[in-house]
PDB file of C-alpha atoms in Angstrom:
ATOM      1  CA  VAL Y   1     109.633  73.291 -80.140  1.00 70.00           C
ATOM      2  CA  ALA Y   2     110.601  70.557 -82.631  1.00 78.00           C
ATOM      3  CA  LYS Y   3     107.813  68.499 -84.184  1.00 83.00           C
ATOM      4  CA  THR Y   4     107.847  64.851 -83.140  1.00 84.00           C
ATOM      5  CA  SER Y   5     105.450  62.029 -83.807  1.00 84.00           C
ATOM      6  CA  LEU Y   6     103.566  62.931 -80.635  1.00 81.00           C
ATOM      7  CA  THR Y   7     103.161  66.700 -81.110  1.00 80.00           C
ATOM      8  CA  SER Y   8      99.931  66.357 -83.026  1.00 81.00           C
ATOM      9  CA  PRO Y   9      97.331  63.627 -82.340  1.00 83.00           C
ATOM     10  CA  PRO Y  10      97.105  60.711 -84.830  1.00 85.00           C
ATOM     11  CA  TRP Y  11      93.611  61.720 -85.934  1.00 85.00           C
ATOM     12  CA  PRO Y  12      93.176  64.478 -88.531  1.00 84.00           C
ATOM     13  CA  GLU Y  13      92.411  67.857 -87.069  1.00 83.00           C
ATOM     14  CA  VAL Y  14      88.757  68.804 -87.442  1.00 83.00           C
ATOM     15  CA  LYS Y  15      87.153  72.136 -86.711  1.00 84.00           C
ATOM     16  CA  LEU Y  16      83.607  72.107 -85.423  1.00 85.00           C
ATOM     17  CA  PRO Y  17      81.251  74.735 -86.828  1.00 86.00           C
ATOM     18  CA  ASP Y  18      80.458  77.872 -84.853  1.00 89.00           C
ATOM     19  CA  PRO Y  19      78.075  77.059 -81.946  1.00 90.00           C
ATOM     20  CA  VAL Y  20      75.925  80.185 -82.456  1.00 94.00           C
ATOM     21  CA  GLU Y  21      75.414  79.527 -86.137  1.00 94.00           C
ATOM     22  CA  GLU Y  22      74.805  75.882 -85.351  1.00 92.00           C
ATOM     23  CA  ALA Y  23      72.076  76.772 -82.851  1.00 93.00           C
ATOM     24  CA  LYS Y  24      70.358  78.939 -85.483  1.00 95.00           C
ATOM     25  CA  PHE Y  25      70.596  76.164 -88.045  1.00 93.00           C
ATOM     26  CA  HIS Y  26      69.173  73.629 -85.567  1.00 92.00           C
ATOM     27  CA  ALA Y  27      66.240  75.920 -84.710  1.00 94.00           C
ATOM     28  CA  GLU Y  28      65.487  76.388 -88.400  1.00 94.00           C
ATOM     29  CA  VAL Y  29      65.515  72.643 -89.047  1.00 93.00           C
ATOM     30  CA  VAL Y  30      63.279  71.974 -86.033  1.00 92.00           C
ATOM     31  CA  GLN Y  31      60.762  74.575 -87.211  1.00 93.00           C
ATOM     32  CA  LYS Y  32      60.738  73.121 -90.721  1.00 92.00           C
ATOM     33  CA  VAL Y  33      60.114  69.606 -89.400  1.00 91.00           C
ATOM     34  CA  ASN Y  34      57.377  70.907 -87.079  1.00 91.00           C
ATOM     35  CA  LYS Y  35      55.634  72.571 -90.021  1.00 91.00           C
ATOM     36  CA  MET Y  36      55.909  69.410 -92.074  1.00 90.00           C
ATOM     37  CA  ILE Y  37      54.391  67.320 -89.293  1.00 90.00           C
ATOM     38  CA  ALA Y  38      51.608  69.850 -88.710  1.00 90.00           C
ATOM     39  CA  ALA Y  39      50.821  69.948 -92.427  1.00 90.00           C
ATOM     40  CA  GLY Y  40      50.805  66.154 -92.583  1.00 86.00           C
ATOM     41  CA  GLN Y  41      53.345  65.942 -95.421  1.00 85.00           C
ATOM     42  CA  TYR Y  42      54.664  62.533 -94.479  1.00 86.00           C
ATOM     43  CA  GLY Y  43      53.828  59.197 -96.068  1.00 85.00           C
ATOM     44  CA  ARG Y  44      54.126  55.956 -94.107  1.00 89.00           C
ATOM     45  CA  LEU Y  45      55.707  56.266 -90.665  1.00 91.00           C
ATOM     46  CA  PHE Y  46      57.910  53.600 -89.155  1.00 92.00           C
ATOM     47  CA  ALA Y  47      58.884  53.394 -85.488  1.00 93.00           C
ATOM     48  CA  VAL Y  48      61.328  51.441 -83.373  1.00 93.00           C
ATOM     49  CA  VAL Y  49      59.596  50.325 -80.198  1.00 93.00           C
ATOM     50  CA  HIS Y  50      61.000  48.568 -77.126  1.00 93.00           C
ATOM     51  CA  PHE Y  51      58.446  45.971 -76.041  1.00 91.00           C
ATOM     52  CA  ALA Y  52      58.642  42.625 -74.235  1.00 90.00           C
ATOM     53  CA  SER Y  53      62.408  43.172 -73.715  1.00 90.00           C
ATOM     54  CA  LYS Y  54      62.962  43.266 -77.475  1.00 92.00           C
ATOM     55  CA  GLN Y  55      63.219  46.075 -79.993  1.00 93.00           C
ATOM     56  CA  TRP Y  56      60.934  45.956 -82.994  1.00 92.00           C
ATOM     57  CA  LYS Y  57      60.905  48.025 -86.172  1.00 92.00           C
ATOM     58  CA  ILE Y  58      57.196  48.452 -86.918  1.00 92.00           C
ATOM     59  CA  THR Y  59      54.916  50.249 -89.355  1.00 92.00           C
ATOM     60  CA  SER Y  60      51.151  50.501 -89.357  1.00 89.00           C
ATOM     61  CA  GLU Y  61      49.135  47.350 -90.197  1.00 90.00           C
ATOM     62  CA  ASP Y  62      51.840  44.858 -89.416  1.00 92.00           C
ATOM     63  CA  LEU Y  63      51.827  41.822 -87.124  1.00 93.00           C
ATOM     64  CA  ILE Y  64      54.092  41.172 -84.148  1.00 93.00           C
ATOM     65  CA  MET Y  65      54.416  37.928 -82.238  1.00 93.00           C
ATOM     66  CA  MET Y  66      55.965  37.723 -78.786  1.00 92.00           C
ATOM     67  CA  ASP Y  67      56.879  34.675 -76.747  1.00 92.00           C
ATOM     68  CA  ASN Y  68      55.080  35.593 -73.560  1.00 90.00           C
ATOM     69  CA  VAL Y  69      51.696  36.333 -72.050  1.00 91.00           C
ATOM     70  CA  LEU Y  70      50.104  39.771 -72.080  1.00 89.00           C
ATOM     71  CA  GLU Y  71      47.558  40.614 -69.396  1.00 90.00           C
ATOM     72  CA  ALA Y  72      45.100  41.926 -71.958  1.00 89.00           C
ATOM     73  CA  GLU Y  73      42.159  40.162 -73.532  1.00 90.00           C
ATOM     74  CA  CYS Y  74      41.835  39.565 -77.265  1.00 90.00           C
ATOM     75  CA  GLY Y  75      40.585  42.683 -78.979  1.00 91.00           C
ATOM     76  CA  ASP Y  76      41.991  45.160 -76.447  1.00 91.00           C
ATOM     77  CA  ARG Y  77      43.639  48.297 -77.795  1.00 92.00           C
ATOM     78  CA  ILE Y  78      47.082  48.854 -76.345  1.00 92.00           C
ATOM     79  CA  ARG Y  79      49.278  51.913 -76.472  1.00 92.00           C
ATOM     80  CA  LEU Y  80      52.989  51.101 -76.876  1.00 91.00           C
ATOM     81  CA  GLU Y  81      55.143  53.547 -74.976  1.00 89.00           C
ATOM     82  CA  LYS Y  82      58.958  53.400 -75.029  1.00 90.00           C
ATOM     83  CA  VAL Y  83      59.421  54.534 -78.618  1.00 91.00           C
ATOM     84  CA  LEU Y  84      63.101  54.830 -79.569  1.00 90.00           C
ATOM     85  CA  LEU Y  85      62.922  56.177 -83.115  1.00 90.00           C
ATOM     86  CA  VAL Y  86      60.256  57.463 -85.476  1.00 90.00           C
ATOM     87  CA  GLY Y  87      60.876  58.104 -89.130  1.00 89.00           C
ATOM     88  CA  ALA Y  88      59.238  58.990 -92.404  1.00 87.00           C
ATOM     89  CA  ASP Y  89      60.624  59.554 -95.870  1.00 85.00           C
ATOM     90  CA  ASP Y  90      62.120  63.020 -95.302  1.00 87.00           C
ATOM     91  CA  PHE Y  91      62.846  63.190 -91.566  1.00 88.00           C
ATOM     92  CA  THR Y  92      63.658  60.947 -88.598  1.00 90.00           C
ATOM     93  CA  LEU Y  93      63.182  61.682 -84.917  1.00 90.00           C
ATOM     94  CA  ILE Y  94      65.825  59.884 -82.855  1.00 89.00           C
ATOM     95  CA  GLY Y  95      65.166  59.577 -79.149  1.00 86.00           C
ATOM     96  CA  ARG Y  96      67.890  59.773 -76.510  1.00 86.00           C
ATOM     97  CA  PRO Y  97      67.099  57.053 -75.621  1.00 87.00           C
ATOM     98  CA  LEU Y  98      63.296  57.427 -75.631  1.00 89.00           C
ATOM     99  CA  LEU Y  99      60.975  59.879 -77.353  1.00 89.00           C
ATOM    100  CA  GLY Y 100      58.382  61.796 -75.380  1.00 88.00           C
ATOM    101  CA  LYS Y 101      54.885  60.404 -74.933  1.00 89.00           C
ATOM    102  CA  ASP Y 102      53.395  63.691 -76.149  1.00 90.00           C
ATOM    103  CA  LEU Y 103      55.307  63.349 -79.420  1.00 90.00           C
ATOM    104  CA  VAL Y 104      54.465  59.839 -80.654  1.00 91.00           C
ATOM    105  CA  ARG Y 105      51.480  57.536 -80.181  1.00 92.00           C
ATOM    106  CA  VAL Y 106      51.599  53.887 -81.259  1.00 93.00           C
ATOM    107  CA  GLU Y 107      48.386  51.883 -80.982  1.00 93.00           C
ATOM    108  CA  ALA Y 108      48.086  48.116 -81.259  1.00 94.00           C
ATOM    109  CA  THR Y 109      45.373  45.475 -80.844  1.00 94.00           C
ATOM    110  CA  VAL Y 110      45.763  42.016 -79.320  1.00 94.00           C
ATOM    111  CA  ILE Y 111      44.646  39.515 -81.961  1.00 92.00           C
ATOM    112  CA  GLU Y 112      45.600  36.076 -80.813  1.00 91.00           C
ATOM    113  CA  LYS Y 113      46.862  34.312 -77.713  1.00 93.00           C
ATOM    114  CA  THR Y 114      48.131  30.849 -78.592  1.00 93.00           C
ATOM    115  CA  GLU Y 115      50.813  28.388 -77.613  1.00 94.00           C
ATOM    116  CA  SER Y 116      53.929  27.747 -79.624  1.00 94.00           C
ATOM    117  CA  TRP Y 117      54.568  24.506 -81.503  1.00 94.00           C
ATOM    118  CA  PRO Y 118      55.941  21.810 -79.163  1.00 95.00           C
ATOM    119  CA  LYS Y 119      59.694  22.307 -79.070  1.00 95.00           C
ATOM    120  CA  ILE Y 120      61.769  19.313 -78.044  1.00 95.00           C
ATOM    121  CA  ASN Y 121      64.695  19.620 -75.629  1.00 94.00           C
ATOM    122  CA  MET Y 122      66.838  16.505 -75.666  1.00 95.00           C
ATOM    123  CA  ARG Y 123      70.105  15.676 -73.947  1.00 94.00           C
ATOM    124  CA  PHE Y 124      72.045  12.545 -74.735  1.00 95.00           C
ATOM    125  CA  TRP Y 125      75.473  11.228 -73.778  1.00 94.00           C
ATOM    126  CA  LYS Y 126      76.592   8.280 -75.793  1.00 92.00           C
ATOM    127  CA  ARG Y 127      77.802   5.155 -73.998  1.00 94.00           C
ATOM    128  CA  HIS Y 128      76.609   6.601 -70.660  1.00 95.00           C
ATOM    129  CA  LYS Y 129      72.935   5.547 -70.745  1.00 94.00           C
ATOM    130  CA  TYR Y 130      71.870   9.153 -70.225  1.00 95.00           C
ATOM    131  CA  GLN Y 131      69.045  10.673 -72.175  1.00 93.00           C
ATOM    132  CA  LYS Y 132      66.331  13.160 -71.265  1.00 94.00           C
ATOM    133  CA  LYS Y 133      63.510  14.389 -73.424  1.00 95.00           C
ATOM    134  CA  LYS Y 134      61.387  17.403 -72.551  1.00 95.00           C
ATOM    135  CA  ILE Y 135      58.640  18.971 -74.643  1.00 95.00           C
ATOM    136  CA  ILE Y 136      58.361  22.732 -74.172  1.00 95.00           C
ATOM    137  CA  VAL Y 137      55.231  24.634 -75.162  1.00 95.00           C
ATOM    138  CA  HIS Y 138      55.250  28.330 -74.333  1.00 94.00           C
ATOM    139  CA  PRO Y 139      52.493  30.890 -74.800  1.00 94.00           C
ATOM    140  CA  GLN Y 140      52.590  33.422 -77.606  1.00 94.00           C
ATOM    141  CA  THR Y 141      50.670  36.625 -78.277  1.00 94.00           C
ATOM    142  CA  VAL Y 142      50.031  38.243 -81.643  1.00 93.00           C
ATOM    143  CA  LEU Y 143      49.552  41.999 -81.894  1.00 93.00           C
ATOM    144  CA  ARG Y 144      48.572  44.071 -84.872  1.00 94.00           C
ATOM    145  CA  ILE Y 145      49.926  47.631 -84.983  1.00 93.00           C
ATOM    146  CA  ASN Y 146      47.016  49.851 -85.949  1.00 92.00           C
ATOM    147  CA  THR Y 147      48.421  53.380 -86.164  1.00 90.00           C
ATOM    148  CA  ILE Y 148      51.520  55.431 -85.516  1.00 91.00           C
ATOM    149  CA  ASP Y 149      50.803  59.139 -84.888  1.00 90.00           C
ATOM    150  CA  ILE Y 150      53.184  62.038 -84.386  1.00 89.00           C
ATOM    151  CA  PHE Y 151      52.299  65.484 -83.050  1.00 89.00           C
ATOM    152  CA  PRO Y 152      54.141  68.728 -83.847  1.00 87.00           C
ATOM    153  CA  CYS Y 153      55.519  69.542 -80.412  1.00 84.00           C
ATOM    154  CA  LEU Y 154      59.251  69.678 -81.086  1.00 82.00           C
ATOM    155  CA  SER Y 155      61.369  72.344 -79.458  1.00 77.00           C
TER     156      SER Y 155
ATOM    157  CA  MET R   1      33.282 -14.659 -55.203  1.00 77.00           C
ATOM    158  CA  VAL R   2      35.283 -11.404 -55.444  1.00 79.00           C
ATOM    159  CA  VAL R   3      38.509 -11.588 -57.415  1.00 77.00           C
ATOM    160  CA  LEU R   4      40.858  -8.772 -56.428  1.00 77.00           C
ATOM    161  CA  SER R   5      43.934  -9.702 -58.467  1.00 76.00           C
ATOM    162  CA  ALA R   6      44.050 -10.904 -62.082  1.00 72.00           C
ATOM    163  CA  ALA R   7      44.787 -14.537 -62.630  1.00 73.00           C
ATOM    164  CA  ARG R   8      48.482 -15.266 -62.957  1.00 73.00           C
ATOM    165  CA  TRP R   9      48.315 -17.222 -66.203  1.00 73.00           C
ATOM    166  CA  VAL R  10      46.892 -14.194 -68.146  1.00 76.00           C
ATOM    167  CA  ARG R  11      49.736 -12.522 -70.080  1.00 82.00           C
ATOM    168  CA  SER R  12      49.391  -8.987 -71.388  1.00 86.00           C
ATOM    169  CA  ARG R  13      50.385  -8.412 -75.022  1.00 89.00           C
ATOM    170  CA  LEU R  14      51.530  -5.111 -76.473  1.00 90.00           C
ATOM    171  CA  THR R  15      48.754  -3.879 -78.755  1.00 92.00           C
ATOM    172  CA  ASP R  16      49.866  -0.387 -79.728  1.00 94.00           C
ATOM    173  CA  ARG R  17      53.372  -1.170 -80.947  1.00 94.00           C
ATOM    174  CA  PHE R  18      52.499   0.395 -84.338  1.00 96.00           C
ATOM    175  CA  TRP R  19      51.694   3.771 -82.859  1.00 96.00           C
ATOM    176  CA  ARG R  20      54.737   3.800 -80.600  1.00 95.00           C
ATOM    177  CA  VAL R  21      56.930   3.190 -83.635  1.00 95.00           C
ATOM    178  CA  GLN R  22      55.118   5.808 -85.690  1.00 95.00           C
ATOM    179  CA  GLU R  23      55.739   8.418 -82.973  1.00 93.00           C
ATOM    180  CA  VAL R  24      59.443   8.138 -83.689  1.00 94.00           C
ATOM    181  CA  LEU R  25      59.222   7.576 -87.445  1.00 95.00           C
ATOM    182  CA  LYS R  26      57.098  10.691 -87.992  1.00 95.00           C
ATOM    183  CA  TYR R  27      60.118  12.814 -87.095  1.00 95.00           C
ATOM    184  CA  ALA R  28      62.321  10.879 -89.517  1.00 95.00           C
ATOM    185  CA  ARG R  29      60.164  11.013 -92.638  1.00 94.00           C
ATOM    186  CA  HIS R  30      62.264  13.676 -94.352  1.00 95.00           C
ATOM    187  CA  PHE R  31      65.602  11.942 -93.729  1.00 95.00           C
ATOM    188  CA  ARG R  32      67.715  10.338 -96.428  1.00 94.00           C
ATOM    189  CA  GLY R  33      68.195   6.612 -96.900  1.00 94.00           C
ATOM    190  CA  ARG R  34      66.911   3.741 -94.772  1.00 95.00           C
ATOM    191  CA  LYS R  35      66.727   5.820 -91.623  1.00 94.00           C
ATOM    192  CA  ASN R  36      63.397   7.239 -92.765  1.00 94.00           C
ATOM    193  CA  ARG R  37      61.832   3.746 -92.840  1.00 94.00           C
ATOM    194  CA  CYS R  38      63.594   1.376 -90.445  1.00 95.00           C
ATOM    195  CA  TYR R  39      62.881   1.908 -86.756  1.00 96.00           C
ATOM    196  CA  LYS R  40      66.266   0.863 -85.407  1.00 95.00           C
ATOM    197  CA  LEU R  41      68.170   3.278 -87.621  1.00 95.00           C
ATOM    198  CA  ALA R  42      65.542   5.985 -87.226  1.00 96.00           C
ATOM    199  CA  VAL R  43      65.696   5.982 -83.430  1.00 95.00           C
ATOM    200  CA  ARG R  44      69.384   6.831 -83.506  1.00 94.00           C
ATOM    201  CA  SER R  45      69.006   9.521 -86.178  1.00 95.00           C
ATOM    202  CA  VAL R  46      66.015  11.146 -84.504  1.00 96.00           C
ATOM    203  CA  ARG R  47      67.794  11.282 -81.168  1.00 95.00           C
ATOM    204  CA  ARG R  48      70.815  12.973 -82.761  1.00 95.00           C
ATOM    205  CA  ALA R  49      68.517  15.377 -84.595  1.00 96.00           C
ATOM    206  CA  PHE R  50      66.823  16.464 -81.356  1.00 95.00           C
ATOM    207  CA  VAL R  51      70.130  16.975 -79.564  1.00 96.00           C
ATOM    208  CA  LYS R  52      71.480  18.998 -82.476  1.00 96.00           C
ATOM    209  CA  SER R  53      68.368  21.156 -82.599  1.00 96.00           C
ATOM    210  CA  THR R  54      68.594  22.020 -78.877  1.00 95.00           C
ATOM    211  CA  ARG R  55      72.231  22.983 -79.298  1.00 95.00           C
ATOM    212  CA  ALA R  56      71.476  24.981 -82.434  1.00 96.00           C
ATOM    213  CA  ARG R  57      68.747  26.942 -80.669  1.00 95.00           C
ATOM    214  CA  ARG R  58      71.401  28.299 -78.292  1.00 94.00           C
ATOM    215  CA  GLU R  59      73.907  28.999 -81.025  1.00 96.00           C
ATOM    216  CA  LYS R  60      71.385  30.690 -83.315  1.00 96.00           C
ATOM    217  CA  LYS R  61      71.466  33.758 -81.078  1.00 95.00           C
ATOM    218  CA  ARG R  62      75.257  34.053 -81.385  1.00 96.00           C
ATOM    219  CA  PHE R  63      75.157  33.479 -85.110  1.00 96.00           C
ATOM    220  CA  LEU R  64      72.466  36.091 -85.746  1.00 96.00           C
ATOM    221  CA  ARG R  65      74.308  38.681 -83.668  1.00 95.00           C
ATOM    222  CA  ALA R  66      77.486  38.130 -85.693  1.00 96.00           C
ATOM    223  CA  LEU R  67      75.435  38.503 -88.890  1.00 96.00           C
ATOM    224  CA  TRP R  68      73.955  41.800 -87.727  1.00 95.00           C
ATOM    225  CA  ILE R  69      77.382  43.099 -86.782  1.00 95.00           C
ATOM    226  CA  THR R  70      78.776  42.212 -90.216  1.00 95.00           C
ATOM    227  CA  ARG R  71      75.908  44.005 -91.916  1.00 95.00           C
ATOM    228  CA  ILE R  72      76.261  47.118 -89.754  1.00 95.00           C
ATOM    229  CA  GLU R  73      80.000  47.135 -90.415  1.00 95.00           C
ATOM    230  CA  ALA R  74      79.461  46.976 -94.179  1.00 95.00           C
ATOM    231  CA  ALA R  75      76.866  49.754 -94.087  1.00 94.00           C
ATOM    232  CA  SER R  76      78.932  52.048 -91.880  1.00 94.00           C
ATOM    233  CA  LEU R  77      82.015  51.562 -94.081  1.00 94.00           C
ATOM    234  CA  GLU R  78      79.937  52.860 -96.971  1.00 94.00           C
ATOM    235  CA  HIS R  79      79.529  56.066 -94.966  1.00 93.00           C
ATOM    236  CA  GLY R  80      83.199  56.207 -94.034  1.00 93.00           C
ATOM    237  CA  LEU R  81      83.047  54.955 -90.426  1.00 93.00           C
ATOM    238  CA  LYS R  82      84.365  51.761 -88.920  1.00 94.00           C
ATOM    239  CA  TYR R  83      82.070  49.547 -86.824  1.00 95.00           C
ATOM    240  CA  PRO R  84      83.691  50.109 -83.375  1.00 95.00           C
ATOM    241  CA  ALA R  85      83.670  53.879 -83.913  1.00 93.00           C
ATOM    242  CA  PHE R  86      80.042  53.808 -85.076  1.00 94.00           C
ATOM    243  CA  ILE R  87      78.689  51.678 -82.240  1.00 94.00           C
ATOM    244  CA  SER R  88      80.675  53.299 -79.436  1.00 94.00           C
ATOM    245  CA  ASN R  89      79.739  56.809 -80.511  1.00 94.00           C
ATOM    246  CA  LEU R  90      76.075  55.861 -80.887  1.00 92.00           C
ATOM    247  CA  PHE R  91      76.017  54.548 -77.337  1.00 91.00           C
ATOM    248  CA  LYS R  92      77.841  57.583 -76.036  1.00 92.00           C
ATOM    249  CA  SER R  93      75.161  59.828 -77.560  1.00 92.00           C
ATOM    250  CA  GLN R  94      72.550  57.863 -75.578  1.00 90.00           C
ATOM    251  CA  VAL R  95      70.934  56.193 -78.590  1.00 89.00           C
ATOM    252  CA  GLU R  96      70.115  52.675 -77.377  1.00 88.00           C
ATOM    253  CA  LEU R  97      69.190  50.831 -80.531  1.00 90.00           C
ATOM    254  CA  ASN R  98      70.205  47.199 -80.657  1.00 91.00           C
ATOM    255  CA  ARG R  99      72.114  45.626 -83.495  1.00 92.00           C
ATOM    256  CA  LYS R 100      69.137  43.834 -84.966  1.00 92.00           C
ATOM    257  CA  VAL R 101      67.232  47.103 -85.463  1.00 93.00           C
ATOM    258  CA  ILE R 102      70.260  49.002 -86.793  1.00 93.00           C
ATOM    259  CA  ALA R 103      70.879  46.210 -89.319  1.00 94.00           C
ATOM    260  CA  ASP R 104      67.213  46.399 -90.415  1.00 93.00           C
ATOM    261  CA  LEU R 105      67.471  50.176 -90.761  1.00 93.00           C
ATOM    262  CA  ALA R 106      70.643  49.839 -92.814  1.00 93.00           C
ATOM    263  CA  ILE R 107      68.809  47.535 -95.229  1.00 94.00           C
ATOM    264  CA  TYR R 108      65.400  49.177 -95.472  1.00 93.00           C
ATOM    265  CA  GLU R 109      65.917  52.817 -94.380  1.00 90.00           C
ATOM    266  CA  PRO R 110      69.197  54.044 -95.881  1.00 92.00           C
ATOM    267  CA  LYS R 111      68.492  57.698 -95.156  1.00 92.00           C
ATOM    268  CA  THR R 112      67.928  57.016 -91.461  1.00 93.00           C
ATOM    269  CA  PHE R 113      71.145  55.001 -91.325  1.00 94.00           C
ATOM    270  CA  LYS R 114      73.010  57.874 -92.964  1.00 94.00           C
ATOM    271  CA  SER R 115      71.733  60.255 -90.297  1.00 93.00           C
ATOM    272  CA  LEU R 116      72.806  57.822 -87.552  1.00 93.00           C
ATOM    273  CA  ALA R 117      76.268  57.595 -89.120  1.00 94.00           C
ATOM    274  CA  ALA R 118      76.499  61.395 -89.246  1.00 94.00           C
ATOM    275  CA  LEU R 119      75.472  61.557 -85.579  1.00 93.00           C
ATOM    276  CA  ALA R 120      78.181  59.068 -84.639  1.00 94.00           C
ATOM    277  CA  GLN R 121      80.785  60.940 -86.684  1.00 93.00           C
ATOM    278  CA  ARG R 122      79.944  64.238 -85.029  1.00 93.00           C
ATOM    279  CA  ARG R 123      80.094  62.687 -81.540  1.00 93.00           C
ATOM    280  CA  ARG R 124      83.467  61.164 -82.440  1.00 92.00           C
ATOM    281  CA  GLN R 125      84.908  64.543 -83.413  1.00 91.00           C
ATOM    282  CA  GLU R 126      83.584  66.135 -80.239  1.00 90.00           C
ATOM    283  CA  GLY R 127      85.204  63.317 -78.293  1.00 90.00           C
ATOM    284  CA  PHE R 128      88.558  63.979 -79.962  1.00 88.00           C
ATOM    285  CA  LEU R 129      88.335  67.668 -79.176  1.00 86.00           C
ATOM    286  CA  ALA R 130      87.479  66.917 -75.572  1.00 84.00           C
ATOM    287  CA  ALA R 131      90.429  64.511 -75.343  1.00 82.00           C
ATOM    288  CA  LEU R 132      92.872  67.139 -76.618  1.00 80.00           C
ATOM    289  CA  GLY R 133      92.094  69.410 -73.714  1.00 72.00           C
ATOM    290  CA  ASP R 134      93.000  73.086 -73.596  1.00 69.00           C
ATOM    291  CA  GLY R 135      96.056  72.842 -75.832  1.00 63.00           C
ATOM    292  CA  LYS R 136      98.346  74.424 -73.234  1.00 66.00           C
ATOM    293  CA  GLU R 137     101.701  72.997 -72.321  1.00 64.00           C
ATOM    294  CA  PRO R 138     101.843  71.082 -69.014  1.00 65.00           C
ATOM    295  CA  GLU R 139     103.448  72.894 -66.029  1.00 66.00           C
ATOM    296  CA  GLY R 140     107.147  72.402 -65.633  1.00 66.00           C
ATOM    297  CA  ILE R 141     108.455  69.740 -63.266  1.00 63.00           C
ATOM    298  CA  PHE R 142     110.425  72.172 -61.162  1.00 63.00           C
ATOM    299  CA  SER R 143     107.722  74.786 -60.986  1.00 60.00           C
ATOM    300  CA  ARG R 144     105.180  72.321 -59.633  1.00 62.00           C
ATOM    301  CA  ILE R 145     104.399  72.892 -55.951  1.00 65.00           C
ATOM    302  CA  VAL R 146     104.967  69.741 -53.894  1.00 69.00           C
ATOM    303  CA  ARG R 147     103.463  69.639 -50.419  1.00 72.00           C
ATOM    304  CA  ARG R 148     105.109  67.396 -47.906  1.00 77.00           C
ATOM    305  CA  TYR R 149     102.962  66.592 -44.927  1.00 76.00           C
TER     306      TYR R 149
END
């Protein structure tokens, strides 16, 4: 059959590696990472957490402020579930889309529950004698992330 | 005798005009020219400033998203992937990170971003292979069985 412009696809042909060898390689890597976690050979961990309908990239000892009310008193310890990604210097654990609760543990404390600065909403049409002014003050909560822990239960 | 209504010849005078004017001027103190001192000019400028700030609050979200997308595009081009390929393959592999977080990772965690780019590249190749199909020729037109009911 003659070769036309449509005989081969426009993308370059790629061969994927052998699935059996790949499975072995994956198992090796998983075991290595498990050993590293069990031995505690990681420095500072960072995590990507989905909380208050936003995603945050957090480390230990950092502050987070959200524009809503939490039903927890000041000083309560909170565990943040819904972790999307955890990483250290040498390895990253990417969740699809979430990581298991037995793998990561993120703890936070509620520090402050305040109101935001008064934001002004104003609408004005010129020459139409139309103006409205509204002052919006919404509640805010400040959390401090205490620790991020990972446990060696990969498979 | 009990007086229920105030006498008609008593006029009330405005006593807190200063504070009413200061309420508006306090928002104009950092403006340029006479509009930071004169009430008549300041009222107009302050009103325009409020309206612009409400509009800007809505547009800030669009602007930041475009910024994140530009940053992710630049970072993924460094790893040899274009932005649409990167994002679509990430979503197809069920990784639901939003653009803000991926842009932060690209800036502060280059190794993690490299692994995400490799993941997207691998998913892309698997997608191409799946699109190619079995590689056999399609059945001939005349050898196809047509059922007429």
